[in-house]
Coordinates of C-alpha atoms in Angstrom, one line a residue:
M48 CA 29.3 33.8 28.5
K49 CA 29.5 32.8 24.6
K50 CA 29.6 29.4 25.1
T51 CA 26.3 29.4 27.3
C52 CA 24.9 31.6 24.2
M53 CA 25.8 29.0 22.3
K54 CA 23.7 25.9 24.3
I55 CA 21.0 27.7 25.0
A56 CA 20.3 28.5 21.0
A57 CA 21.3 24.8 20.5
I58 CA 18.8 23.6 23.0
A59 CA 16.0 26.1 21.8
T60 CA 16.8 25.4 17.9
G61 CA 16.2 21.4 19.4
A62 CA 13.4 22.1 21.1
F63 CA 11.9 23.9 18.1
L64 CA 12.4 21.0 15.7
S65 CA 11.1 18.5 18.1
A66 CA 8.1 20.6 18.3
A67 CA 8.0 20.5 14.8
V68 CA 8.4 17.4 14.3
L69 CA 5.6 16.1 16.9
A70 CA 3.3 18.8 15.2
A71 CA 3.5 17.1 12.0
C72 CA 3.3 13.6 13.5
Q73 CA 0.1 14.5 15.2
G74 CA -2.1 15.1 12.0
G75 CA -4.6 17.4 12.6
P76 CA -8.0 18.3 10.8
G77 CA -6.1 18.9 7.4
A78 CA -3.9 15.9 7.5
V79 CA -4.1 13.5 4.5
N80 CA -2.3 10.2 4.1
S81 CA -0.6 9.2 0.8
S82 CA -0.3 5.6 0.4
S83 CA 0.6 3.3 -2.2
S84 CA -0.2 -0.4 -3.3
T85 CA 3.6 -1.0 -3.7
G86 CA 5.2 0.5 -1.4
N87 CA 4.8 1.8 2.3
S88 CA 7.5 5.0 2.1
S89 CA 4.8 7.4 3.4
Q90 CA 3.7 7.8 6.8
V91 CA -0.1 6.8 7.8
L92 CA -1.0 9.4 10.1
P93 CA -4.3 10.0 12.1
V94 CA -7.2 12.5 10.7
A95 CA -9.7 14.0 12.5
N96 CA -12.7 13.4 10.3
N97 CA -13.7 11.3 7.7
P98 CA -12.8 13.3 4.7
I99 CA -14.8 11.1 2.4
Q100 CA -17.8 12.7 0.6
N101 CA -19.8 10.4 -1.6
N102 CA -23.5 10.8 -1.7
A103 CA -24.2 8.2 -4.4
T104 CA -27.2 5.4 -3.5
A105 CA -26.3 2.8 -6.4
N106 CA -25.1 -0.5 -5.0
G107 CA -22.7 -2.3 -6.2
L108 CA -19.5 -1.9 -3.6
A109 CA -19.7 -4.4 -1.2
I110 CA -16.9 -5.7 1.8
T111 CA -18.0 -9.2 2.3
A112 CA -15.6 -9.5 5.2
A113 CA -13.3 -7.4 7.5
Q114 CA -11.2 -9.1 9.7
V115 CA -8.0 -7.6 12.0
E116 CA -6.9 -11.0 13.7
N117 CA -6.7 -14.7 13.2
N118 CA -6.1 -13.6 9.4
V119 CA -5.6 -16.1 6.9
D120 CA -4.3 -15.1 3.2
P121 CA -7.4 -16.3 0.8
A122 CA -4.6 -17.3 -1.9
T123 CA -2.8 -19.8 0.2
S124 CA -5.3 -20.6 2.8
K125 CA -2.2 -20.1 5.7
A126 CA -2.3 -17.8 8.5
I127 CA -0.6 -14.7 8.4
P128 CA 0.1 -12.0 11.1
D129 CA -2.5 -10.3 12.6
C130 CA -3.4 -6.9 10.4
L131 CA -6.8 -4.8 9.0
Q132 CA -7.6 -7.1 6.1
I133 CA -10.7 -6.1 3.9
Q134 CA -12.4 -8.7 1.2
L135 CA -14.1 -6.1 -1.5
K136 CA -16.7 -7.3 -4.1
N137 CA -17.7 -5.4 -7.5
T138 CA -21.6 -6.6 -7.5
S139 CA -22.0 -3.7 -10.4
N140 CA -21.3 -4.1 -14.2
Q141 CA -19.1 -1.1 -14.2
T142 CA -15.3 -1.1 -13.1
M143 CA -14.4 0.5 -10.0
S144 CA -11.5 3.0 -9.8
N145 CA -10.4 5.6 -7.4
L146 CA -11.5 3.8 -4.6
E147 CA -10.8 5.3 -0.7
I148 CA -11.0 4.1 2.6
Y149 CA -11.6 5.9 6.0
Y150 CA -11.3 3.6 9.0
S151 CA -11.7 4.5 12.9
M152 CA -10.3 2.6 15.8
T153 CA -11.8 2.8 19.3
D154 CA -10.0 1.4 22.5
S155 CA -13.3 0.2 24.2
K156 CA -11.8 0.2 28.0
T157 CA -10.7 3.8 27.6
G158 CA -12.4 5.0 24.6
A159 CA -9.5 6.6 23.1
R160 CA -9.8 7.0 18.9
E161 CA -8.0 7.5 15.8
G162 CA -9.4 7.8 12.0
Y163 CA -7.4 7.0 9.1
Y164 CA -7.8 7.8 5.5
Q165 CA -6.1 6.6 2.6
K166 CA -6.8 6.7 -1.4
L167 CA -6.5 3.4 -2.4
D168 CA -3.9 3.6 -5.1
G169 CA -3.3 0.8 -7.7
L170 CA -6.9 -0.6 -6.9
S171 CA -9.5 -1.1 -9.6
L172 CA -12.4 -3.7 -9.6
A173 CA -13.7 -5.2 -12.6
P174 CA -17.3 -6.3 -12.7
G175 CA -18.4 -9.3 -10.4
Q176 CA -14.4 -9.1 -9.1
T177 CA -13.7 -10.0 -5.5
R178 CA -9.9 -8.6 -4.3
T179 CA -8.3 -8.8 -0.6
I180 CA -6.2 -5.8 0.9
F181 CA -4.1 -5.7 3.8
F182 CA -2.9 -3.0 5.5
D183 CA 0.4 -4.3 7.0
N184 CA 3.0 -2.3 5.5
G185 CA 3.6 -5.0 2.9
N186 CA 5.1 -4.0 -0.4
S187 CA 2.9 -6.1 -3.0
P188 CA 0.0 -4.9 -4.9
G189 CA -2.8 -4.5 -2.5
H190 CA -0.7 -4.3 0.3
Y191 CA -1.3 -0.7 1.9
P192 CA 0.7 1.1 4.7
E193 CA -0.2 1.3 8.3
N194 CA 0.6 3.0 11.4
K195 CA 2.5 1.2 13.6
Y196 CA 1.7 3.0 16.7
S197 CA -2.0 2.8 16.2
I198 CA -4.3 1.9 19.0
Y199 CA -4.5 -1.3 17.0
R200 CA -0.9 -2.1 17.8
T201 CA -0.4 -0.5 21.4
S202 CA -3.6 -1.1 23.6
P203 CA -3.9 -4.4 25.4
N204 CA -7.8 -3.7 25.3
E205 CA -10.4 -4.3 23.0
V206 CA -10.4 -2.3 20.0
R207 CA -13.7 -1.7 17.8
F208 CA -13.1 -0.8 13.9
S209 CA -15.8 1.0 11.6
I210 CA -14.5 1.2 8.2
Q211 CA -16.1 2.7 4.9
V212 CA -15.0 2.1 1.4
S213 CA -16.0 4.4 -1.2
A214 CA -15.5 4.3 -5.2
P215 CA -16.9 6.9 -7.0
G216 CA -20.5 6.7 -8.3
F217 CA -21.9 3.9 -5.8
K218 CA -23.0 4.1 -2.1
P219 CA -20.1 3.3 0.1
A220 CA -19.7 0.1 1.7
A221 CA -19.1 -0.2 5.3
A222 CA -18.2 -3.3 8.2
R223 CA -16.9 -3.6 11.3
A224 CA -14.1 -5.4 12.8
I225 CA -13.3 -6.3 16.5
K226 CA -9.6 -6.9 17.9
G227 CA -9.8 -8.7 21.4
P228 CA -8.1 -8.0 24.6
G229 CA -4.3 -8.5 24.4
T230 CA -1.6 -7.1 22.0
G231 CA -1.2 -10.2 19.9
E232 CA 1.0 -10.5 17.0
Q233 CA 2.7 -7.5 15.7
S234 CA 3.2 -6.7 12.1
D235 CA 6.9 -6.3 10.9

């Protein structure tokens, strides 16, 4: 009887911990992703809604390119593994900092949808500057974490991205990108 009770207690504890871990991994309305431009030690979890609250109307921030497949490194002009890659440009005469991003991805066949939010720590744009950022779990400046279990990485269907980047005092910039059918390349 004592061994049976101990086994039941161990199973119950394991089930409770599994449920707690699963709940934490699911994100939820209040989930916020922390990230770093020089490391990927934090998890990237989906969020229920876009938390960006920016009603500015001044132009100045632009997304000049966004892609999720057939990527090319702008510094070397060589092919790199598929990832969310965004080229940002500051067309204003002020330095931009405290940038943040929200992007959603929708599976065109199933309708499944996920959204992700991150502060773009370490990123600033001088007046007239263009910078490319990557969501590839890289460790270099300008590289940010991604969820390697996202729809983008796991769906064999076309996945449509909707992207919004925000800088305080400037109208948010928006772009779209599409991953064609197939699982394609996987990030390391």
